[in-house]
mmCIF file of N, CA and C in Angstrom:
data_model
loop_
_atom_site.group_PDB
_atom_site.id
_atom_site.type_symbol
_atom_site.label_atom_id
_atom_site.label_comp_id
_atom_site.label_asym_id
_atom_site.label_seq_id
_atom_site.Cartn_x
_atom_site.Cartn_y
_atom_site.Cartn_z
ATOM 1 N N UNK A 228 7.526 -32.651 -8.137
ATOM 2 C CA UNK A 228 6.425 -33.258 -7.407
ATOM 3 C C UNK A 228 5.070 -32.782 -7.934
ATOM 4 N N UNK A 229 4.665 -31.658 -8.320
ATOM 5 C CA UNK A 229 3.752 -30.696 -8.920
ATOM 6 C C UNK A 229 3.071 -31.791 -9.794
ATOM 7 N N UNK A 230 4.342 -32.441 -11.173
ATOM 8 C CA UNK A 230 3.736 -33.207 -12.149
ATOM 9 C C UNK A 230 3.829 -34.581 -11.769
ATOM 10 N N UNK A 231 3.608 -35.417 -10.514
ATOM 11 C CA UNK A 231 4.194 -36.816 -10.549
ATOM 12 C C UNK A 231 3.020 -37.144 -10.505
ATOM 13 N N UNK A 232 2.602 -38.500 -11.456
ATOM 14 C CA UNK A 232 1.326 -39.081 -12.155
ATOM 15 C C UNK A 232 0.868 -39.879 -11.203
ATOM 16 N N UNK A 233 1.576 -40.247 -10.382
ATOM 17 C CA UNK A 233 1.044 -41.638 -10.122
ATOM 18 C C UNK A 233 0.281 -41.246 -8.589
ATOM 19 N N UNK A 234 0.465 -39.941 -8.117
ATOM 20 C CA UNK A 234 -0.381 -39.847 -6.870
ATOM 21 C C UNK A 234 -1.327 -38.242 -6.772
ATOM 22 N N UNK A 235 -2.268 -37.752 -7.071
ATOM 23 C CA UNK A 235 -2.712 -36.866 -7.035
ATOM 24 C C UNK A 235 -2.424 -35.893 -5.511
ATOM 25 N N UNK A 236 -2.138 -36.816 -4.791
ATOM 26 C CA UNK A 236 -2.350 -36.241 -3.403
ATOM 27 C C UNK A 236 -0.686 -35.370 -3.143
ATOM 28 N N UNK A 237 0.258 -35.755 -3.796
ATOM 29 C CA UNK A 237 1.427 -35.130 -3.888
ATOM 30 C C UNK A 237 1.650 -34.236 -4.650
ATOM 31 N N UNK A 238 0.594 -34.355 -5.860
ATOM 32 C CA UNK A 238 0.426 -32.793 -7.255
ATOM 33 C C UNK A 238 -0.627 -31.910 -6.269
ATOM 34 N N UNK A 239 -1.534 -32.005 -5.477
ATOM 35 C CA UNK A 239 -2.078 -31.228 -5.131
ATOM 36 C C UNK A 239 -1.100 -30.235 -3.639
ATOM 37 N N UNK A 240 -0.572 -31.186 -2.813
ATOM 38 C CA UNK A 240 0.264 -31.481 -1.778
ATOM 39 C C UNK A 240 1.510 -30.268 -2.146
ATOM 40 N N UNK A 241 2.143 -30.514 -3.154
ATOM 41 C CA UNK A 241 2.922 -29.735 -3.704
ATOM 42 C C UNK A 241 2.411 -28.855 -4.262
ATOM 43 N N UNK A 242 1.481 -28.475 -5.222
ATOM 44 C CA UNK A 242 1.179 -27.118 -5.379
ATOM 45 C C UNK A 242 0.497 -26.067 -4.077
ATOM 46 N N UNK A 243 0.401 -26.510 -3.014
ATOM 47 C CA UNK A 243 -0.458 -25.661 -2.109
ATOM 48 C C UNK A 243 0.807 -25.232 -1.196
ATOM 49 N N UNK A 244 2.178 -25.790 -1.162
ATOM 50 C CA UNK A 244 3.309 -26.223 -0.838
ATOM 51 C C UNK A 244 4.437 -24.574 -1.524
ATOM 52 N N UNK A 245 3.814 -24.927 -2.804
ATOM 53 C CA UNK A 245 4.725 -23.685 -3.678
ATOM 54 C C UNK A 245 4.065 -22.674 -3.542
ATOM 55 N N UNK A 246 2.312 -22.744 -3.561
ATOM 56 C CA UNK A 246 1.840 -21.263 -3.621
ATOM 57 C C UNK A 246 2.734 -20.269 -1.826
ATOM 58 N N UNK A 247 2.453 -21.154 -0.951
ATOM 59 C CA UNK A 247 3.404 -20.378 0.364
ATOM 60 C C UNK A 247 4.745 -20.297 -0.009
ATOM 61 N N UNK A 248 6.002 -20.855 -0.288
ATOM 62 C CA UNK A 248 6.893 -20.589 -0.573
ATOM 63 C C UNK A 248 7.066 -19.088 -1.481
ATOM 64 N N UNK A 249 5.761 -18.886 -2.908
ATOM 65 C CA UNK A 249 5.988 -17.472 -3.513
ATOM 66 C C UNK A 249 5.835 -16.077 -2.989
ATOM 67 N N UNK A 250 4.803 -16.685 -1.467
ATOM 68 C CA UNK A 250 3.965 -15.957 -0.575
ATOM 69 C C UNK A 250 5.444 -15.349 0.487
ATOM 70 N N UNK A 251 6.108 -16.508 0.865
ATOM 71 C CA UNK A 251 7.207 -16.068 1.646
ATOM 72 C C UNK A 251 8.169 -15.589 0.926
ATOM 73 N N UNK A 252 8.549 -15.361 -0.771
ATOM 74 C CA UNK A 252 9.459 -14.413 -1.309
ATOM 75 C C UNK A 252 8.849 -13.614 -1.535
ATOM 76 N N UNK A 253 7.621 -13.193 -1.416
ATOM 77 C CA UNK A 253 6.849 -11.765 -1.676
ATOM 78 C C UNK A 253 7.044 -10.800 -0.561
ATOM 79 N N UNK A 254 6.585 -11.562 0.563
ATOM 80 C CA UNK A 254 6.593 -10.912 2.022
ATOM 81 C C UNK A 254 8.354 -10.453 2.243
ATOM 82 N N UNK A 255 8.990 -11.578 2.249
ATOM 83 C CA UNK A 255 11.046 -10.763 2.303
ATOM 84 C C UNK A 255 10.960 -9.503 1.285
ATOM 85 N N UNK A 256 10.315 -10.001 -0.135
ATOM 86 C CA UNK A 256 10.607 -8.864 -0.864
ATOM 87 C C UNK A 256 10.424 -7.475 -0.427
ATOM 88 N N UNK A 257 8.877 -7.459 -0.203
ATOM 89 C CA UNK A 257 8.179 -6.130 0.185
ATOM 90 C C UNK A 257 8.452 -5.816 1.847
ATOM 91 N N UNK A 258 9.349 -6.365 2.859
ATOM 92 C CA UNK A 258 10.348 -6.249 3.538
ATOM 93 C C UNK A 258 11.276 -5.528 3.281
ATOM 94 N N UNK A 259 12.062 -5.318 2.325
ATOM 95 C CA UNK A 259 13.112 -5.165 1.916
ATOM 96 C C UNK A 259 14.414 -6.034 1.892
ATOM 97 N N UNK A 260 13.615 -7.492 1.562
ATOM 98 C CA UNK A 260 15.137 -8.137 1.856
ATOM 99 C C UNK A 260 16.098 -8.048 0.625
ATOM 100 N N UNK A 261 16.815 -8.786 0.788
ATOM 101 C CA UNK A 261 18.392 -8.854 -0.681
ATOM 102 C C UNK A 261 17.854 -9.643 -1.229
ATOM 103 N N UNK A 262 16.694 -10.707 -1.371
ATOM 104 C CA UNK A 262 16.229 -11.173 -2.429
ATOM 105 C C UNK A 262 14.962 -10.688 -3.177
ATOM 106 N N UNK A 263 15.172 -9.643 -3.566
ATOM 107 C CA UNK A 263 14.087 -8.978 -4.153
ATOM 108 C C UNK A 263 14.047 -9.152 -5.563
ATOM 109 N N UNK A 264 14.808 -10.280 -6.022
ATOM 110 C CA UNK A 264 14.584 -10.675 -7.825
ATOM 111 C C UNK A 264 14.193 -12.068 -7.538
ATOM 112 N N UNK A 265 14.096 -12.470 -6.113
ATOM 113 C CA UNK A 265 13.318 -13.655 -6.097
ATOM 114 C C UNK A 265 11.666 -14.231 -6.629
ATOM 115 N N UNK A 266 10.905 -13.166 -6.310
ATOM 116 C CA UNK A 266 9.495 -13.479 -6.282
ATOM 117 C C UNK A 266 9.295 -13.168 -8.290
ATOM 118 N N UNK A 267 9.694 -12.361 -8.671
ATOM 119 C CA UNK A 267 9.966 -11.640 -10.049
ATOM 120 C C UNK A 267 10.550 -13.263 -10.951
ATOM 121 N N UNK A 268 11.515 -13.849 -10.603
ATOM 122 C CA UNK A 268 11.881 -14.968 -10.860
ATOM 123 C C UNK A 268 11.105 -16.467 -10.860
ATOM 124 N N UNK A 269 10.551 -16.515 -9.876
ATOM 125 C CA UNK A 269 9.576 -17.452 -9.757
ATOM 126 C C UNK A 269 8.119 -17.376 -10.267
ATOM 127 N N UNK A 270 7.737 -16.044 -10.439
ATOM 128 C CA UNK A 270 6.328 -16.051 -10.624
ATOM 129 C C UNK A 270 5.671 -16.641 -11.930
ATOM 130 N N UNK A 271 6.882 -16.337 -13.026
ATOM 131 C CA UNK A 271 6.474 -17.134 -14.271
ATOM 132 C C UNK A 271 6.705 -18.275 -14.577
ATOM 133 N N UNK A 272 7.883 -18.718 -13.884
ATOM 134 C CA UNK A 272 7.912 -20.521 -13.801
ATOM 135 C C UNK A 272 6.700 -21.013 -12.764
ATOM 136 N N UNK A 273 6.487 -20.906 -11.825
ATOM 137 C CA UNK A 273 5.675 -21.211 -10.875
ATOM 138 C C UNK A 273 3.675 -21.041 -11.409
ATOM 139 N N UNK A 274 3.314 -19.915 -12.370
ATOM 140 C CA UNK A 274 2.416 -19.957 -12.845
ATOM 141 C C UNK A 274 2.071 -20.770 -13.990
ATOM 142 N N UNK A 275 3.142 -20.650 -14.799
ATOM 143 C CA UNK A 275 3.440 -21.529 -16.127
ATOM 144 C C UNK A 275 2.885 -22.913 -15.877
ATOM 145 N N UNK A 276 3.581 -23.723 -14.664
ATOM 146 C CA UNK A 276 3.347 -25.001 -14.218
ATOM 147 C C UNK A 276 2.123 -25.637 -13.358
ATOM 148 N N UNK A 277 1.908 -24.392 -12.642
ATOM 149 C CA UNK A 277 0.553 -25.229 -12.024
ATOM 150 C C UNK A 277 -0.538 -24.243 -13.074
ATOM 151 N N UNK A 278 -0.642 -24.017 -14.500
ATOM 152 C CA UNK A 278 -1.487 -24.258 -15.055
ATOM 153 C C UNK A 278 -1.262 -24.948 -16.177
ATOM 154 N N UNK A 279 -0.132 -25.538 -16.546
ATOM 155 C CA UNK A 279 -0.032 -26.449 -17.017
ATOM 156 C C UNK A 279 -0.521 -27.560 -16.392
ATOM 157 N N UNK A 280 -0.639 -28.382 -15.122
ATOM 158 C CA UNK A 280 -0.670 -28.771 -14.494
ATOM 159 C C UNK A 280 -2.461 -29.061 -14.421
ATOM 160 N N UNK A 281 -2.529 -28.177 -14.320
ATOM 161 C CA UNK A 281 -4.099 -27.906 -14.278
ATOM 162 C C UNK A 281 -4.962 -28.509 -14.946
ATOM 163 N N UNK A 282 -4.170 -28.068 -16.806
ATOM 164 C CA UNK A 282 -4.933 -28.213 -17.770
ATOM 165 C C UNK A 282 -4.668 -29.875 -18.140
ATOM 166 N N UNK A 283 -3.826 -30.761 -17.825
ATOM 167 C CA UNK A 283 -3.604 -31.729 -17.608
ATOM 168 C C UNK A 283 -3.890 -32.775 -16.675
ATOM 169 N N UNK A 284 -5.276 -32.564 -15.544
ATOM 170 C CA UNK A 284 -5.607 -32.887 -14.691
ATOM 171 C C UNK A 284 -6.974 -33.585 -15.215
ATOM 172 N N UNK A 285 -7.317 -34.647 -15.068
ATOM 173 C CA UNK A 285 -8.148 -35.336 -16.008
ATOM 174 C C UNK A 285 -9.463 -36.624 -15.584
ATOM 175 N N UNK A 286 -8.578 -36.365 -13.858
ATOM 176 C CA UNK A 286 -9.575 -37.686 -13.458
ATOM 177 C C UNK A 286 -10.819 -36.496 -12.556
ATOM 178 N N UNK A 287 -12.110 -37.043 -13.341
ATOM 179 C CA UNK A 287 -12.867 -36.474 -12.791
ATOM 180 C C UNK A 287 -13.124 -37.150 -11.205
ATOM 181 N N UNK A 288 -12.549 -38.248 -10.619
ATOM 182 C CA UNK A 288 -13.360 -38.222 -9.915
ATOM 183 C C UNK A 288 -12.623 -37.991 -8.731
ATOM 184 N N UNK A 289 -11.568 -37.330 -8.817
ATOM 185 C CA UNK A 289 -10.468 -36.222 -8.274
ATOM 186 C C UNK A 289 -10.283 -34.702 -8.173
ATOM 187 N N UNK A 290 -11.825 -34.418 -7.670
ATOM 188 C CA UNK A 290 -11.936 -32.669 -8.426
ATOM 189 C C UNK A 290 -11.178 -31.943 -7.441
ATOM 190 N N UNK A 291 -10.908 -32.571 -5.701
ATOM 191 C CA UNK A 291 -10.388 -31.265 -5.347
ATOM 192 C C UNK A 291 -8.912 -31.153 -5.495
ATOM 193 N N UNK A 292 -8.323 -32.526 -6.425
ATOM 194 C CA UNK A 292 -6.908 -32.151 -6.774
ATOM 195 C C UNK A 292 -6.951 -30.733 -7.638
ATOM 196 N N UNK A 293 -7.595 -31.078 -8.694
ATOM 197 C CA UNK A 293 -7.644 -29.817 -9.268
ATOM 198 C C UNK A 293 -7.946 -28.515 -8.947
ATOM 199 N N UNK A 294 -9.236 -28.566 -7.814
ATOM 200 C CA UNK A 294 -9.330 -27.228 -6.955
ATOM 201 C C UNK A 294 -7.990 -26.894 -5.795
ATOM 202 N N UNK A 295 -7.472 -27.623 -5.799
ATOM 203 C CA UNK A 295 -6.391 -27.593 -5.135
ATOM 204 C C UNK A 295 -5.190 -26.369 -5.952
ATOM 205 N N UNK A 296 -5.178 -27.370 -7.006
ATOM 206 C CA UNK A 296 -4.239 -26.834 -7.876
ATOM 207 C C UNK A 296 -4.613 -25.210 -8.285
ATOM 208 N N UNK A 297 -6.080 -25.217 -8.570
ATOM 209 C CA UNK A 297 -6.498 -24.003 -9.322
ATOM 210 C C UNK A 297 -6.187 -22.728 -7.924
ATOM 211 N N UNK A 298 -6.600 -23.606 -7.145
ATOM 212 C CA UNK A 298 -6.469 -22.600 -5.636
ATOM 213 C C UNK A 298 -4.698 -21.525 -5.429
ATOM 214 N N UNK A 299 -4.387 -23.050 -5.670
ATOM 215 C CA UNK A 299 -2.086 -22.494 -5.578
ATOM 216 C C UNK A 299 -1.743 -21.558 -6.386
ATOM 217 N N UNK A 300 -2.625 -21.399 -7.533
ATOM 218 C CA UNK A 300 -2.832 -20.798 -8.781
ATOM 219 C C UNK A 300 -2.763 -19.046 -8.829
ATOM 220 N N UNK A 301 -4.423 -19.473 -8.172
ATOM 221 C CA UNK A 301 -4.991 -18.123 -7.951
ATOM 222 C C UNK A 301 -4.054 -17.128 -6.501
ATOM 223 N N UNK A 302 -3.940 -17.972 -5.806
ATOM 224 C CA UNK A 302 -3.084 -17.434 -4.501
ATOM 225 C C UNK A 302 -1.875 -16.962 -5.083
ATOM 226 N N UNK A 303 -1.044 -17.706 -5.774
ATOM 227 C CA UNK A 303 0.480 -16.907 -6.655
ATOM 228 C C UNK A 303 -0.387 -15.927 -7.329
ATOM 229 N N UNK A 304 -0.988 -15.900 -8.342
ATOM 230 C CA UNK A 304 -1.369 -14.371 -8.933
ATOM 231 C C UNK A 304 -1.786 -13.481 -8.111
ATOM 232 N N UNK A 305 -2.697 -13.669 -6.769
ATOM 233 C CA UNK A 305 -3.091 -12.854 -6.195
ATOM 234 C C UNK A 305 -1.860 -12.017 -4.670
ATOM 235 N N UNK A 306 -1.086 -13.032 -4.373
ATOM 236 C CA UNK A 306 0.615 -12.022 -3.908
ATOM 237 C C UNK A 306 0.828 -11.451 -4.418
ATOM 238 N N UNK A 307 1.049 -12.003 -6.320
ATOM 239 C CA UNK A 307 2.018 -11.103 -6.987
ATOM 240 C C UNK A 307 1.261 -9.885 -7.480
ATOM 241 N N UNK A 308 0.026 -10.187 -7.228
ATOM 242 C CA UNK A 308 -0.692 -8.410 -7.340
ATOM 243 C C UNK A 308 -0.465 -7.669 -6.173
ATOM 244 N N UNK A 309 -0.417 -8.119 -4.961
ATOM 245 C CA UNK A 309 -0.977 -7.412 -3.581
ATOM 246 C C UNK A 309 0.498 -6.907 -3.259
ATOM 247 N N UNK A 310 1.250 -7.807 -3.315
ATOM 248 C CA UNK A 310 2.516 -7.222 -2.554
ATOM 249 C C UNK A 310 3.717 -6.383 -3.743
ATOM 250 N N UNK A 311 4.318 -5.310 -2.553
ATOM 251 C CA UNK A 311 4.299 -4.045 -3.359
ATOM 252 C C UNK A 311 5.970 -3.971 -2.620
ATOM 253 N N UNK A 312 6.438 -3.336 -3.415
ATOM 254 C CA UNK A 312 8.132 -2.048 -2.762
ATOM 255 C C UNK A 312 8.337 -1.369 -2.238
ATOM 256 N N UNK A 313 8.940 -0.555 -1.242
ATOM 257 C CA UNK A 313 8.622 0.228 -0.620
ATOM 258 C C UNK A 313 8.255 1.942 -1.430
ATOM 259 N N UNK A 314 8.543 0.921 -2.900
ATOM 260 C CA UNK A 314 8.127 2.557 -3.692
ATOM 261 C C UNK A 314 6.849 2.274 -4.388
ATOM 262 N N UNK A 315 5.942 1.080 -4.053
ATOM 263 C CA UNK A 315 4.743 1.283 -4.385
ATOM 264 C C UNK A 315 4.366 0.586 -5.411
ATOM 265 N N UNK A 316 5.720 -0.248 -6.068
ATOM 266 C CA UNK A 316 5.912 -0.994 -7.310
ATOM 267 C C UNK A 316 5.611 -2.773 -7.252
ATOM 268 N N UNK A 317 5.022 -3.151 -8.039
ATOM 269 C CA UNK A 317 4.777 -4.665 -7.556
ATOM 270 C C UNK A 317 5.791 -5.354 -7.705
ATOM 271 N N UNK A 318 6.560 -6.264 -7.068
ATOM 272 C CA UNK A 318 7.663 -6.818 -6.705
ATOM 273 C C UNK A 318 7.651 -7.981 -7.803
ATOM 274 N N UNK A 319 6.831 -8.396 -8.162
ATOM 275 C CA UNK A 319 6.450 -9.518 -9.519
ATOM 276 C C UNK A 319 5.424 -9.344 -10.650
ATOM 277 N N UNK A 320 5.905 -8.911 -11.725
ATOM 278 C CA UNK A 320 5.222 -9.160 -12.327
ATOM 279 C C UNK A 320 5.072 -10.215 -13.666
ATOM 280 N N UNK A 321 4.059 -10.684 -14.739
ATOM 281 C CA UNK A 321 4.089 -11.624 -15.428
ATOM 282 C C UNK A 321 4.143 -10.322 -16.820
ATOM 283 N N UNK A 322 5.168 -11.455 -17.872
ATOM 284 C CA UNK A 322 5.150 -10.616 -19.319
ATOM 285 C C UNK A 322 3.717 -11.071 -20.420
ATOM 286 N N UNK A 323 3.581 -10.553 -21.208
ATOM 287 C CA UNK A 323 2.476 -10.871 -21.772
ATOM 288 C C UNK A 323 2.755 -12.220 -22.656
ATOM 289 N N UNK A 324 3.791 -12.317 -22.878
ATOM 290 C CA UNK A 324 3.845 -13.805 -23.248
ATOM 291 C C UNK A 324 3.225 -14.977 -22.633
ATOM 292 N N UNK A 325 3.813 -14.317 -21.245
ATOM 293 C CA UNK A 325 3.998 -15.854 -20.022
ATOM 294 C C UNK A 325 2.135 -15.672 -19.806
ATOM 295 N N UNK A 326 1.783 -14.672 -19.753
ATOM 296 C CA UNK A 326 0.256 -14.607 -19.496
ATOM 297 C C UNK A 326 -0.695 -15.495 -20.381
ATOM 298 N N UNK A 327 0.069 -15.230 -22.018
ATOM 299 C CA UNK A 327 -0.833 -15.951 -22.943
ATOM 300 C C UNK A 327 -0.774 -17.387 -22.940
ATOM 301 N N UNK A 328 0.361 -17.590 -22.512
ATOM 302 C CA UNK A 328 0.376 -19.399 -22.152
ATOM 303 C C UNK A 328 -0.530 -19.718 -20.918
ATOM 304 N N UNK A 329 -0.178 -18.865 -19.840
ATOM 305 C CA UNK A 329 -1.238 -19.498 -19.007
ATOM 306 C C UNK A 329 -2.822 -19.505 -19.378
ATOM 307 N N UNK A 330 -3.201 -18.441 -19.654
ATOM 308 C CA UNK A 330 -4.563 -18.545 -20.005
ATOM 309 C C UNK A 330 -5.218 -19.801 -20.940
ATOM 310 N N UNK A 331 -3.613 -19.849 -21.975
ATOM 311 C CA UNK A 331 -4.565 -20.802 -23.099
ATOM 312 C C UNK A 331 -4.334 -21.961 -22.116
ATOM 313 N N UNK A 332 -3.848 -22.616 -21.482
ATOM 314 C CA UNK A 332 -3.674 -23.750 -20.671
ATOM 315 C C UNK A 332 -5.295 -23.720 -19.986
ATOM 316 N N UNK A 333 -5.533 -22.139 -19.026
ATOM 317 C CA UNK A 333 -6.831 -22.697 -18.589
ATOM 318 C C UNK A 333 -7.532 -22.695 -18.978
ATOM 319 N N UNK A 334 -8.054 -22.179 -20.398
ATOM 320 C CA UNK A 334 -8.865 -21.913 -21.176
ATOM 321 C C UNK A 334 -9.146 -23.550 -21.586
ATOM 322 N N UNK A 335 -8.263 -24.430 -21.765
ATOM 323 C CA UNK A 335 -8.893 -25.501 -22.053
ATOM 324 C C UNK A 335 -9.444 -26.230 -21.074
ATOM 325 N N UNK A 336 -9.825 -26.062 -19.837
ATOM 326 C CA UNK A 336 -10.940 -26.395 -19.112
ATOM 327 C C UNK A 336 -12.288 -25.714 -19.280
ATOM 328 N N UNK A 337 -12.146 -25.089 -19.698
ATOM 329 C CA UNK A 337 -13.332 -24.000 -20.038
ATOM 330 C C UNK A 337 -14.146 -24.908 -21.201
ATOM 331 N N UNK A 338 -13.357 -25.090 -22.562
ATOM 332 C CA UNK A 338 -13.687 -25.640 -23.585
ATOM 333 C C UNK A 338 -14.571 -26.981 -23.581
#
């Protein structure tokens, strides 16, 4: 739903949709629930796509799809900083690979 072309209101709809869903495997995680390779699992598919997503967003005269999107964005990176283990450890983190793709994705709004 994230990438479906034909309605902005369902790419935005759905990304504000996933950023709570990473929010509610962060919170079980740093709980202590049994899915604690959940949030770790999702964070790089889930970032990967809504800045792909992002950087593929094109109708200007649709900006708060995209603030939408950039918003779902920033909210997944900012769980997967905040929420922690009960040993103090961040429950998700991104590899430097997965980082360099996202950036160059937003970097081409920048450009």
């Amino acid at each position: 739903l994230l990438h479906n072309e034909y309605s902005g209101d369902v790419r935005s709809t759905s990304a504000q949709a996933l950023c709570q869903i990473f929010k509610a495997a962060c919170l079980s995680a740093s709980a202590g629930s049994v899915a604690q390779a959940l949030p770790q699992n999702l964070l790089p598919v889930l970032a990967k796509a809504l800045a792909k997503q992002l950087s593929q967003e094109s109708d200007e005269d649709e900006l708060e799809i995209r603030f939408a999107i950039a918003d779902a964005l920033s909210e997944v990176m900012y769980d997967a900083f905040t929420h922690k283990d009960a040993n103090g450890m961040r429950i998700a983190q991104i590899s430097v690979l997965d980082a360099r793709e996202i950036v160059g994705h937003v970097m081409i709004l920048i450009a």
